[in-house]
mmCIF file of C-alpha atoms in Angstrom:
data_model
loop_
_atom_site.group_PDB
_atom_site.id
_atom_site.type_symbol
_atom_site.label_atom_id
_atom_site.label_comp_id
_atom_site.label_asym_id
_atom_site.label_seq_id
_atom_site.Cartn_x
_atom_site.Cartn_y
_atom_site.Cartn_z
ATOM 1 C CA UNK A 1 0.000 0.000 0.000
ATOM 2 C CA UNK A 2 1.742 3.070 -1.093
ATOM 3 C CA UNK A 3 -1.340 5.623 -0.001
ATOM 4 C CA UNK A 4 -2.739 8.330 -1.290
ATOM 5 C CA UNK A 5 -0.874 8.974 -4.728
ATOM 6 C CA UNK A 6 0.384 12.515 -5.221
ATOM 7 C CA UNK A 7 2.509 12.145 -7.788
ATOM 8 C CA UNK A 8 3.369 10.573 -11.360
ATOM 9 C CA UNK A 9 6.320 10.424 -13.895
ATOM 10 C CA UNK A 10 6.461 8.476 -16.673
ATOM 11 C CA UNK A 11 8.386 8.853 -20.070
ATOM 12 C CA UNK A 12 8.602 7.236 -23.517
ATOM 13 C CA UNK A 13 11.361 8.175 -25.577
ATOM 14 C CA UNK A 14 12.163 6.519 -28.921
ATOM 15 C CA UNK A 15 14.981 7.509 -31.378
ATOM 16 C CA UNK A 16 12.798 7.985 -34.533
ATOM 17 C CA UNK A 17 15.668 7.093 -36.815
ATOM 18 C CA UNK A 18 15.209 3.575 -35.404
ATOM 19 C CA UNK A 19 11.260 3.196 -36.589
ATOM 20 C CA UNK A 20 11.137 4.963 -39.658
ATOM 21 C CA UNK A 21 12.991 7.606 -42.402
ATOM 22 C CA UNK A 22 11.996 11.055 -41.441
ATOM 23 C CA UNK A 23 10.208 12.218 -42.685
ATOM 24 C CA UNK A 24 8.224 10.058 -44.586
ATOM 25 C CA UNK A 25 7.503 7.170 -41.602
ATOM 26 C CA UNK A 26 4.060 7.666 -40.844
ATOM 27 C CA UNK A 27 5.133 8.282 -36.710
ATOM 28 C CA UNK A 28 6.400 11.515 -38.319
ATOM 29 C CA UNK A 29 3.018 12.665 -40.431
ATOM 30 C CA UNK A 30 0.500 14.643 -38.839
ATOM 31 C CA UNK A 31 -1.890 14.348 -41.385
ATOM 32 C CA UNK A 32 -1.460 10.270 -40.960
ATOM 33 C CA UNK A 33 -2.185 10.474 -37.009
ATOM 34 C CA UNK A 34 1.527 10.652 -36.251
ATOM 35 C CA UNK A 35 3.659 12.599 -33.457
ATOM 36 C CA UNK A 36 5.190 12.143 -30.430
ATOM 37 C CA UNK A 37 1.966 12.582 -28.006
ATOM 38 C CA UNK A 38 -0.680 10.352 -30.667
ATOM 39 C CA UNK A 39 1.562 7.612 -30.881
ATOM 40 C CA UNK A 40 3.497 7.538 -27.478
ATOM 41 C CA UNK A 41 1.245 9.596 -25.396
ATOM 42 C CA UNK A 42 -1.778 7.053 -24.780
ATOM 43 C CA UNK A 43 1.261 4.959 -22.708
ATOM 44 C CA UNK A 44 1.867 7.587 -20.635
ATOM 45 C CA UNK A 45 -1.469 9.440 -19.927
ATOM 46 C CA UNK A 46 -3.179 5.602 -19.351
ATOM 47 C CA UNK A 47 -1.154 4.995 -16.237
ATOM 48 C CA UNK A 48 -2.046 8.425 -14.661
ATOM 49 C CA UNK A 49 -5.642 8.203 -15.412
ATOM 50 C CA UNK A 50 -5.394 4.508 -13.478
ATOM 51 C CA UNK A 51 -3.184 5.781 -10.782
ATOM 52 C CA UNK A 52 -5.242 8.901 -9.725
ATOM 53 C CA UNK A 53 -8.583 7.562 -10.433
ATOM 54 C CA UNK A 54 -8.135 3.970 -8.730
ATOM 55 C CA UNK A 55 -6.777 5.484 -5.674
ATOM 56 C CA UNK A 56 -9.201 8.566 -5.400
ATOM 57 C CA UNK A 57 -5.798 11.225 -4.531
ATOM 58 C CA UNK A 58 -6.461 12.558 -7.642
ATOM 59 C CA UNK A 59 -10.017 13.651 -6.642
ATOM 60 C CA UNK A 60 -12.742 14.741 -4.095
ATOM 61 C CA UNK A 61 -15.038 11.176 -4.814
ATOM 62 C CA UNK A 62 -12.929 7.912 -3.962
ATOM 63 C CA UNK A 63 -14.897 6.074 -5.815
ATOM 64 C CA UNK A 64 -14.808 8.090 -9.223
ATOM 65 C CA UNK A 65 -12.925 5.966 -11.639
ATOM 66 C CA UNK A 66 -12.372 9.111 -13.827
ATOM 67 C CA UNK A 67 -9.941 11.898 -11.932
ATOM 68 C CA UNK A 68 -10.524 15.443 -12.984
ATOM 69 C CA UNK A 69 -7.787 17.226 -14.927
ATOM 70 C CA UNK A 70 -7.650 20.863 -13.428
ATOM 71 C CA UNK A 71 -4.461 22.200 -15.372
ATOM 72 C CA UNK A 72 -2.455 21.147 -18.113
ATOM 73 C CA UNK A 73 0.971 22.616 -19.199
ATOM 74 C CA UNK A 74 2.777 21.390 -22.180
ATOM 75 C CA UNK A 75 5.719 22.359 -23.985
ATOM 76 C CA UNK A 76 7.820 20.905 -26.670
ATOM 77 C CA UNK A 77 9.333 20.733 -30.479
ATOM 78 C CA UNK A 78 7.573 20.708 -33.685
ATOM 79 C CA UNK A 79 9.344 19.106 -36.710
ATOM 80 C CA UNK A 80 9.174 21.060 -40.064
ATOM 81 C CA UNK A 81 6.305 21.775 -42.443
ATOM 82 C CA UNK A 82 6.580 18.998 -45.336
ATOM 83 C CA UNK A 83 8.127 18.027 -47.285
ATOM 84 C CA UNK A 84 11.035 19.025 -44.959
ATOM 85 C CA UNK A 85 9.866 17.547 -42.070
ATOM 86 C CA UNK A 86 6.016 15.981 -41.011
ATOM 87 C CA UNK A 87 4.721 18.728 -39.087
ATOM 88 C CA UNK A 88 3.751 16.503 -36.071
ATOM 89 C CA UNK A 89 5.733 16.614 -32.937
ATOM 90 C CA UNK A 90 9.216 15.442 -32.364
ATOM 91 C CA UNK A 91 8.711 15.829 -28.408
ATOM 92 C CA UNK A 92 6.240 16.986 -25.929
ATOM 93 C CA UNK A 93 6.916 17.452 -22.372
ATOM 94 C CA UNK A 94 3.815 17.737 -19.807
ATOM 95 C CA UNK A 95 2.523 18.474 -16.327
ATOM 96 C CA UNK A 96 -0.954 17.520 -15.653
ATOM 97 C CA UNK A 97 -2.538 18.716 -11.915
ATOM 98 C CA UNK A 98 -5.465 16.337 -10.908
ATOM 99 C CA UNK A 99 -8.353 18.066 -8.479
ATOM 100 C CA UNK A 100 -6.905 16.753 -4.715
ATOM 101 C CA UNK A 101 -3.856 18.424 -5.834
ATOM 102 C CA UNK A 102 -2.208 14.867 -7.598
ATOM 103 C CA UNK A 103 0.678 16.041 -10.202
ATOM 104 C CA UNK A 104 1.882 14.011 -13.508
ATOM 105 C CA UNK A 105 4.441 14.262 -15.340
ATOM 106 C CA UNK A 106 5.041 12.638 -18.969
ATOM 107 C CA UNK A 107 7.892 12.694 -21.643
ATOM 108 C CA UNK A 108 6.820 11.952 -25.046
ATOM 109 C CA UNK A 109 9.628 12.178 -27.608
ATOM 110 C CA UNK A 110 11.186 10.925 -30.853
ATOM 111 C CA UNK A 111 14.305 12.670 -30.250
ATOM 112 C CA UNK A 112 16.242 10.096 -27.866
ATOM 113 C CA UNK A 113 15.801 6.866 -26.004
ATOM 114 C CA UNK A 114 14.397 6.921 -22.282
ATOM 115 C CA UNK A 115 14.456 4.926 -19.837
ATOM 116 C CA UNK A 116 10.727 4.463 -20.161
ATOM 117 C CA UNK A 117 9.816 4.023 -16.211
ATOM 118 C CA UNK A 118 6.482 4.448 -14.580
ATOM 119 C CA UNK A 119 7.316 6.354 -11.426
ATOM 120 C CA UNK A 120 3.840 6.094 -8.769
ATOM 121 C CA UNK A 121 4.524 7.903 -5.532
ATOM 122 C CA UNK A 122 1.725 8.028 -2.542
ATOM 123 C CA UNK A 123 1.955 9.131 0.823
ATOM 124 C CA UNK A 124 3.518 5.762 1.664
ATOM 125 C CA UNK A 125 5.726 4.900 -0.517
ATOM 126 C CA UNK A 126 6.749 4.700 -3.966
ATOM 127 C CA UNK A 127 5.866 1.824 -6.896
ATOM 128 C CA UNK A 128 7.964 1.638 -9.886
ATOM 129 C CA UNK A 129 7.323 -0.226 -13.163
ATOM 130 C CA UNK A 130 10.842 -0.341 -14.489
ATOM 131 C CA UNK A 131 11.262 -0.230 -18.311
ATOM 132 C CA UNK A 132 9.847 -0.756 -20.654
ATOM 133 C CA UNK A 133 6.993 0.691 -18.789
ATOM 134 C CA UNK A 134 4.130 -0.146 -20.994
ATOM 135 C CA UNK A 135 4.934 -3.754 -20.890
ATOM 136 C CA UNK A 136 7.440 -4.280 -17.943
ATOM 137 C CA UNK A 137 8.847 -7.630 -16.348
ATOM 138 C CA UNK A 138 9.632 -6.078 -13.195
ATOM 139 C CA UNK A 139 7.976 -3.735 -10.465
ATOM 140 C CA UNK A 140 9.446 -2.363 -7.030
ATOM 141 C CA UNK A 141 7.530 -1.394 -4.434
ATOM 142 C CA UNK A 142 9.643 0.848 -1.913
ATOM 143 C CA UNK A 143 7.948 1.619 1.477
ATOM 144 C CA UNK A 144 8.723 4.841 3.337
ATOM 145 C CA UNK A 145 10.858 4.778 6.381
ATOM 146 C CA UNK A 146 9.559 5.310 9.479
ATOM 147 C CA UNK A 147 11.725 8.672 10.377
ATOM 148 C CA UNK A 148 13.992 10.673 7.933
ATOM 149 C CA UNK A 149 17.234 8.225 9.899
ATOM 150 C CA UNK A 150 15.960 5.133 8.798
ATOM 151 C CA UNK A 151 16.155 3.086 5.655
ATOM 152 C CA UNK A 152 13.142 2.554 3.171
ATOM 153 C CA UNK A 153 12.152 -1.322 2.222
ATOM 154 C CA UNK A 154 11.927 -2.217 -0.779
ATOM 155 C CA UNK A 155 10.932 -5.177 -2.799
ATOM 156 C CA UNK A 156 10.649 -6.036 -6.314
ATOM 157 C CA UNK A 157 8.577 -8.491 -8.507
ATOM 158 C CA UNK A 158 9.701 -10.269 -11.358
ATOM 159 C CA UNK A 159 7.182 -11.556 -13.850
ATOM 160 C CA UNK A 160 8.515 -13.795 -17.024
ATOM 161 C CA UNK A 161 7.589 -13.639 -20.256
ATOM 162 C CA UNK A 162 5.406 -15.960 -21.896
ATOM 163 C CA UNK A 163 7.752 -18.644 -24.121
ATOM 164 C CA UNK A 164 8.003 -17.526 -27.523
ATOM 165 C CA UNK A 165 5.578 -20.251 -29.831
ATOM 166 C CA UNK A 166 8.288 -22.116 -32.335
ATOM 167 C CA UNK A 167 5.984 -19.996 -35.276
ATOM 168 C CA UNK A 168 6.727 -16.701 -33.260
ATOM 169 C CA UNK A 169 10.579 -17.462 -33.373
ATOM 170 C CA UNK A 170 10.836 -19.211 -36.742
ATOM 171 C CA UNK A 171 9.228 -15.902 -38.624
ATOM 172 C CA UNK A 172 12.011 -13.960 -37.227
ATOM 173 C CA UNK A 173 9.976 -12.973 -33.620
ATOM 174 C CA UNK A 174 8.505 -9.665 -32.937
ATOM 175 C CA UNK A 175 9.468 -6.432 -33.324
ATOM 176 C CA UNK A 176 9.074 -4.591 -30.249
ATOM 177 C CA UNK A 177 10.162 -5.522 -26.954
ATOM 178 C CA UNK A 178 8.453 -7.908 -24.880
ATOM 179 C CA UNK A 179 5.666 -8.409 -27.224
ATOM 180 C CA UNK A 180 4.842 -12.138 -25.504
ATOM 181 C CA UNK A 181 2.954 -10.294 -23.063
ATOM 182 C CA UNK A 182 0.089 -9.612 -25.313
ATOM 183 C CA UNK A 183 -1.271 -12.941 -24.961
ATOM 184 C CA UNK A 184 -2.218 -11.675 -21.368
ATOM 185 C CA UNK A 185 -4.327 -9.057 -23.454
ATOM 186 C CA UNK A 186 -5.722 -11.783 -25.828
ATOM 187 C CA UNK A 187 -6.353 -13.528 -22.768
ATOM 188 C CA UNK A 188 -8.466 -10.866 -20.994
ATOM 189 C CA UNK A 189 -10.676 -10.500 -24.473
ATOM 190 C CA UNK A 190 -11.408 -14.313 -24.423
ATOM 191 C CA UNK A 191 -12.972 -13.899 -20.828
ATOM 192 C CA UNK A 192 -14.672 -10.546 -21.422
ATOM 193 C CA UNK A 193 -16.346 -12.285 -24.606
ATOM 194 C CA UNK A 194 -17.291 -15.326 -22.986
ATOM 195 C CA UNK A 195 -18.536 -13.567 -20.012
ATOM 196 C CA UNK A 196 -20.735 -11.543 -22.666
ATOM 197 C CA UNK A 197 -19.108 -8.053 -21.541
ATOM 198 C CA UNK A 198 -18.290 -5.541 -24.679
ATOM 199 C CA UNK A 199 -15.372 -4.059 -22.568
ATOM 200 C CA UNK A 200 -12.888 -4.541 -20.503
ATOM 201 C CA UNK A 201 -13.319 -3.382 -16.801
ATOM 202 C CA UNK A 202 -9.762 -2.820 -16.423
ATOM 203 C CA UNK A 203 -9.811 -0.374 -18.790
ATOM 204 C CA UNK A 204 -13.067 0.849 -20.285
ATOM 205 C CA UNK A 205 -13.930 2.533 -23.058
ATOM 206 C CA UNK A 206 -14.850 5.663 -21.101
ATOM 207 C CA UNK A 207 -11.291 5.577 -20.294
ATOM 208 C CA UNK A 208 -9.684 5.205 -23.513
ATOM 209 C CA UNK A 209 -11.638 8.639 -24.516
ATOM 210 C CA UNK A 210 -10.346 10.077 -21.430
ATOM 211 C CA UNK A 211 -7.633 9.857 -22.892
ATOM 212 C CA UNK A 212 -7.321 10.574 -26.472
ATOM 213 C CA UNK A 213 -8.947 13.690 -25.426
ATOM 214 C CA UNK A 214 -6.712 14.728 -23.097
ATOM 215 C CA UNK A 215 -4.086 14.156 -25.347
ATOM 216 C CA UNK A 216 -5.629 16.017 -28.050
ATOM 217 C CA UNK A 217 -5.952 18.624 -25.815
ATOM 218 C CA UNK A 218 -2.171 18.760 -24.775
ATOM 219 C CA UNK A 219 -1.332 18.325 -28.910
ATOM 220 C CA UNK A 220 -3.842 21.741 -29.152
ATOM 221 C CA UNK A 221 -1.835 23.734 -26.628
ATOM 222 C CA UNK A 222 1.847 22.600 -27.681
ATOM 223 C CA UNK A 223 0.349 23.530 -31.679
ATOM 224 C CA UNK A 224 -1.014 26.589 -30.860
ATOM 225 C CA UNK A 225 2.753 28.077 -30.747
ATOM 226 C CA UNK A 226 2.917 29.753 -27.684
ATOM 227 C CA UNK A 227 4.463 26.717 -25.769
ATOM 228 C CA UNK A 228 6.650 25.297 -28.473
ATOM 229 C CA UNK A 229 9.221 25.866 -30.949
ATOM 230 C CA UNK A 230 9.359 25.141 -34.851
ATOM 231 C CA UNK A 231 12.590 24.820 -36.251
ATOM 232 C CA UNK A 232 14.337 22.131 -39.210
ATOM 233 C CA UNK A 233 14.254 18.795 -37.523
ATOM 234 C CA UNK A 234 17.105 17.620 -35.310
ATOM 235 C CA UNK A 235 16.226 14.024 -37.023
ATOM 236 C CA UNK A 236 18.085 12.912 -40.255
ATOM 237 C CA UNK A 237 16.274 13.524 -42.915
ATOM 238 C CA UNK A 238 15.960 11.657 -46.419
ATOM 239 C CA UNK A 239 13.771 14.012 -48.415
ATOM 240 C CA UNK A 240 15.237 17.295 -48.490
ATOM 241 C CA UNK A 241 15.271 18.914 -50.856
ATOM 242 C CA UNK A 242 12.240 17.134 -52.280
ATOM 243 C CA UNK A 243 13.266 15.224 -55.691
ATOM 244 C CA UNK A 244 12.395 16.338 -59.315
ATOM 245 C CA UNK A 245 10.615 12.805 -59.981
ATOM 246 C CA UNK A 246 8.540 11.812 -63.013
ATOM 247 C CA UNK A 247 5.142 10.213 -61.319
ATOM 248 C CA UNK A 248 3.768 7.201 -63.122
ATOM 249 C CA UNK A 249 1.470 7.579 -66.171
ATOM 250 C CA UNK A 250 1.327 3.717 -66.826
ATOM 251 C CA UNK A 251 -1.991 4.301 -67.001
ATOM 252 C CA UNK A 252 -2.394 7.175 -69.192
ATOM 253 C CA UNK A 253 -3.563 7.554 -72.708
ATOM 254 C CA UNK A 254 -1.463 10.554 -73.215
ATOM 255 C CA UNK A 255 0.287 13.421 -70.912
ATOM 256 C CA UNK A 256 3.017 16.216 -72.081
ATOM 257 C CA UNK A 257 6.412 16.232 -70.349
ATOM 258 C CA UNK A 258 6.999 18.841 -68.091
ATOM 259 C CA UNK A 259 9.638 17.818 -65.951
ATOM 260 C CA UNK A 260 12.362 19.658 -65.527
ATOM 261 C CA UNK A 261 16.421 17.873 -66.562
ATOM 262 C CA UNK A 262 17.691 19.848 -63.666
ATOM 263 C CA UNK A 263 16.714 19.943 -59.919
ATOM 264 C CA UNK A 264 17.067 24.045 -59.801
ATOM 265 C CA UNK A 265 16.146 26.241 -60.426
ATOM 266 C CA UNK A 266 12.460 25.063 -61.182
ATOM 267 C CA UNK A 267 11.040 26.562 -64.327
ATOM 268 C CA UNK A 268 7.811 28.761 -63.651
ATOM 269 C CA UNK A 269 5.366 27.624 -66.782
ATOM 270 C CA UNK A 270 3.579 30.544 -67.894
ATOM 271 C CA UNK A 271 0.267 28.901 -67.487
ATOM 272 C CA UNK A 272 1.174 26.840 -64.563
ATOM 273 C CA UNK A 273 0.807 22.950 -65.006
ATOM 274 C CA UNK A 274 -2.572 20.815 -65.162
ATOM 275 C CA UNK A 275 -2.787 17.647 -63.338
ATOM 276 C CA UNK A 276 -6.332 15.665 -64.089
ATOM 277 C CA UNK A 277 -7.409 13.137 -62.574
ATOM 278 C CA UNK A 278 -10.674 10.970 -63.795
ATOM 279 C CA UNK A 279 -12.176 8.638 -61.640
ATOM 280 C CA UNK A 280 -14.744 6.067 -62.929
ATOM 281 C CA UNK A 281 -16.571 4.686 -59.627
ATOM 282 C CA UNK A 282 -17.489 1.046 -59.172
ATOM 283 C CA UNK A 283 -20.904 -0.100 -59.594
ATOM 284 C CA UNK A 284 -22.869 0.703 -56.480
ATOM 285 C CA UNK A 285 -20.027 3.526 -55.236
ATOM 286 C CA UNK A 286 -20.972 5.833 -57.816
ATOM 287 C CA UNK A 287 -23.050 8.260 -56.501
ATOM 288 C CA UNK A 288 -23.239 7.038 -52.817
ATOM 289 C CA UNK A 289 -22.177 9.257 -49.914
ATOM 290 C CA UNK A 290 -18.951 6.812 -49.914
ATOM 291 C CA UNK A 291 -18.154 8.371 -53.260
ATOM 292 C CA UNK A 292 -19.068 11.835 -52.210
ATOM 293 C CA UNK A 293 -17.430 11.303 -49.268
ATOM 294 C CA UNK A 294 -14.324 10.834 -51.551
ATOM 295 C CA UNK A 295 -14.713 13.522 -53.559
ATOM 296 C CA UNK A 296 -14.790 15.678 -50.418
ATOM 297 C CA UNK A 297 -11.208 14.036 -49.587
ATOM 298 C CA UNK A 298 -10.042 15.227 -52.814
ATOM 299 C CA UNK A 299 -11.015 18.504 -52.511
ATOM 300 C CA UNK A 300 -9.221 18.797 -49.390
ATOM 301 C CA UNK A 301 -5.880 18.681 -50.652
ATOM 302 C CA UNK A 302 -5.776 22.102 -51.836
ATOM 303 C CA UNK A 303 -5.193 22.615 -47.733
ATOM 304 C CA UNK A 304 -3.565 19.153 -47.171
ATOM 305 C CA UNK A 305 -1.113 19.990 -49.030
ATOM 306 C CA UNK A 306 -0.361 23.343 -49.398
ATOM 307 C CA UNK A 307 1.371 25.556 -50.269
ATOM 308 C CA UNK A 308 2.257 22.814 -53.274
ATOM 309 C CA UNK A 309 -1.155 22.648 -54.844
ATOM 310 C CA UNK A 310 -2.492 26.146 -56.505
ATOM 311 C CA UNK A 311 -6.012 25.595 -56.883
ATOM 312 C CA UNK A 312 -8.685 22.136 -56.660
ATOM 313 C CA UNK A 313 -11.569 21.826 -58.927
ATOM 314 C CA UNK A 314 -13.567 18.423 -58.382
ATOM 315 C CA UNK A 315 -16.954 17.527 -60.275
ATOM 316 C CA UNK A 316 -18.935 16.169 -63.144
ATOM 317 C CA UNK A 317 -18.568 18.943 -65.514
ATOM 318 C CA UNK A 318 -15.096 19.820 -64.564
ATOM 319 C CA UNK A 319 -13.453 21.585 -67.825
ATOM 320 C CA UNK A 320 -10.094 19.176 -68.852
ATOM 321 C CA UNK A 321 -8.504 19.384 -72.019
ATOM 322 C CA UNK A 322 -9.080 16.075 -73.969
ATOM 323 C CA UNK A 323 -12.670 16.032 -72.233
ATOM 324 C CA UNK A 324 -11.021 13.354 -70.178
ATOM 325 C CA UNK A 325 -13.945 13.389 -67.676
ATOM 326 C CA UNK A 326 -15.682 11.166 -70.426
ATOM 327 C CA UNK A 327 -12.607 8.995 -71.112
ATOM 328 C CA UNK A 328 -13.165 5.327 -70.321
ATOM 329 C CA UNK A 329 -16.053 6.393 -68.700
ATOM 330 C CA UNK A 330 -15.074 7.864 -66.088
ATOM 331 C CA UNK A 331 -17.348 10.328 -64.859
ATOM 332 C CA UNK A 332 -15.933 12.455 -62.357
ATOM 333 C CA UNK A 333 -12.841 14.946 -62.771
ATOM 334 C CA UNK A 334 -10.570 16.042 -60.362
ATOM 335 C CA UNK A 335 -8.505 18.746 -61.914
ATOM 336 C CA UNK A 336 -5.077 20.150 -59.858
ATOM 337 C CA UNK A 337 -3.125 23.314 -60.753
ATOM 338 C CA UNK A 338 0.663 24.153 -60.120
ATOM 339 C CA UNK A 339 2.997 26.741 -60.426
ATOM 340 C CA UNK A 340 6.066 24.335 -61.439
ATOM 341 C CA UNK A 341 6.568 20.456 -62.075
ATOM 342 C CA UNK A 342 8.294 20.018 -59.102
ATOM 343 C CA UNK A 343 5.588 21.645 -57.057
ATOM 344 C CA UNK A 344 3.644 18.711 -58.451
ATOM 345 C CA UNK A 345 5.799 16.037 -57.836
ATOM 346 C CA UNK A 346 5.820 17.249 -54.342
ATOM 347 C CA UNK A 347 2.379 17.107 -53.979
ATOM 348 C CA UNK A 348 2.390 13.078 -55.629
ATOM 349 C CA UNK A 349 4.632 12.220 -52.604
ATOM 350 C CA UNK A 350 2.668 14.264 -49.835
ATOM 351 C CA UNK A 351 1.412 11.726 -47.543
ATOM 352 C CA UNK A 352 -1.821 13.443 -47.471
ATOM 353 C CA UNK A 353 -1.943 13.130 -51.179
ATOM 354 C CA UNK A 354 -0.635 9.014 -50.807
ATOM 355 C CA UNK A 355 -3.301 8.713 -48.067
ATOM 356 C CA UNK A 356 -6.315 9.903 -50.232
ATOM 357 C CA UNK A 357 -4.807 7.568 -53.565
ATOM 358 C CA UNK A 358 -4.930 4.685 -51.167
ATOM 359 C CA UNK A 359 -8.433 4.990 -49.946
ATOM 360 C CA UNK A 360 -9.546 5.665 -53.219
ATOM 361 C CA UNK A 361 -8.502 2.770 -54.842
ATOM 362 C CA UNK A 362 -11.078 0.315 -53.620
ATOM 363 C CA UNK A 363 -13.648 2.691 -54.669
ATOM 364 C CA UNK A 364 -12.423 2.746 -58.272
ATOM 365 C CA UNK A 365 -12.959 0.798 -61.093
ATOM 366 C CA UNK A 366 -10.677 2.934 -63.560
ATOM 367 C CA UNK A 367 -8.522 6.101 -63.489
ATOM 368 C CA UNK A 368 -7.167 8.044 -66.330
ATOM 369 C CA UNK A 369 -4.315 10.729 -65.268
ATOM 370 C CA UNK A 370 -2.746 13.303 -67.287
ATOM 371 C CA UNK A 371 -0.495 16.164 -67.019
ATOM 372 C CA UNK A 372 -1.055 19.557 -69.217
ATOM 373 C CA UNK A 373 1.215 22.550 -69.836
ATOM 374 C CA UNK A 374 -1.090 25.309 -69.878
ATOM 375 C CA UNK A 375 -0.904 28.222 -72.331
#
């Protein structure tokens, strides 16, 4: 029994590098649900929600499962705009104060590798889950000494793995540490489904949107700039300056080259340059609120992916040189406008732009692009 809990550290630091290229890894995309606090946060902010909730330190009704979040501070780094960086967050740095007067504190980062401990400390003493902390084999429980002289106890818990399965180790094993525990998740769903329960009561679903929102809220304050800087990533990147690359026209009737031979100085066409897209729905999509729905997404890169993208005109009378919108019957046109080819290739390897293509292609039954120098 360590008490009434009054305080909480945890971190999670990861060095990027070793997940993914930055920028293009999706933990580095904003627009893809990446950043330090989406994809390492939920680790942290679980354990204080469980801690200060469970306990009832971290508010005025013991038996509230859900503590109260008086103040949040936040502070941290923002990688670069693409296609220099993702725009999420390479690190976030939090203090959360609970009603009762409980504090947390979390590390969330990309930028170096933490210990990753779970730090709980209560009036009586202090439990530790020692790294990594989402999925540790060992906890220490350290009592407080009787007077200031004396020496605390402490003890410590070690809990083995589950044995690897001779499938699990003959496809190479997993890839993050001390994935065997899961089965103790799978585990828990078996019984919750048998017993005929939609959740789990050690974690509910009012709890998981806890939170995400609290998260979300921390990610609005650190974006907001007034508690973070924005500066050219720290991390190694592999796509700066963006490349002058030809996108595929495989499926094309016809297109005019505009590429550039050299990487600089683009050339400014006079016109700008024409990008059309024509989409011919499958049967049953086309003219659903799926496919409207996907139109919408289209339109939406004109912000996605700015400041690449000059102007967005999607439709069924869209005017395209070729009248492409009738070309293997397609009957929708999405027609894209920019200043120089290399603006455009930009755009083609946007992950906002890649995350659109890839939802559309179930929907599709044929596309017909093509690329236009205008006058």
């Amino acid at each position: 029994d360590i008490g009434t809990v009054k305080y909480l550290h945890s971190d999670f630091g990861v060095l990027g590098s070793d997940v993914g290229p930055h920028p293009k890894d999706t933990i580095f995309q904003e627009i893809l649900g990446g950043g330090a606090l989406r994809v390492l946060g939920p680790y942290l902010v679980g354990p204080a929600l469980l801690a200060f909730g469970s306990s009832g330190g971290g508010g005025e009704d013991p038996g509230s499962s859900m503590p109260e979040i008086e103040q949040a501070v936040v502070v941290g780094n923002l990688d670069a705009q693409p296609p220099y960086g993702g725009g999420a967050e390479l690190s976030g740095a939090a203090c959360l104060r609970f009603g009762g007067g409980g504090l947390a504190t979390m590390y969330a980062g990309f930028e170096a590798e933490t210990p990753e401990e779970v730090k709980i400390v209560g009036t009586k003493g202090t439990l530790t889950l020692h790294g990594p902390g989402h999925c540790p084999t060992r906890v220490t429980l350290r009592l407080k000494a009787t007077s200031r002289t004396a020496d605390p106890v402490e003890t410590s818990w070690t809990f083995p793995l589950p044995t690897a399965t001779p499938d699990i180790i003959s496809s190479g094993g997993f890839i993050m540490p001390n994935s065997e525990g899961f089965v103790y998740e799978a585990a828990a769903v078996a019984r919750c489904i048998a017993a005929g329960l939609s959740g789990a009561p050690q974690w509910t679903t009012e709890e998981s949107l806890a939170a995400a929102g609290t998260l979300e809220k921390l990610r609005t304050k650190l974006s907001d700039g007034s508690s973070c800087t924005s500066s050219p990533s720290p991390l190694p990147s592999t796509s700066a300056p963006p490349p002058v690359v030809a996108h595929d026209r495989s499926r094309s009737s016809s297109s005019s080259s505009v590429v550039p031979s050299s990487s600089s100085p683009p050339p400014r066409l006079p016109g700008g340059l024409l990008h059309v897209v024509a989409l011919k729905f499958k049967p049953g999509i086309e003219g659903s609120e799926v496919a409207e729905a996907a139109l919408a997404e289209l339109r939406g890169l004109r912000e996605v992916c700015a400041p690449f993208v000059s102007s967005v005109s999607v439709g069924l009378n869209v005017a395209a040189p070729g009248d492409l919108a009738h070309a293997k019957g397609c009957t929708h046109v999405a027609a894209f406008t920019f200043a120089t080819a290399r603006d455009r290739d930009a755009y083609l390897e946007h992950p906002g732009h890649l995350a659109v293509s890839e939802a559309l292609g179930p929907l599709l039954e044929d596309i017909f692009v093509s690329d236009v120098a205008l006058p």
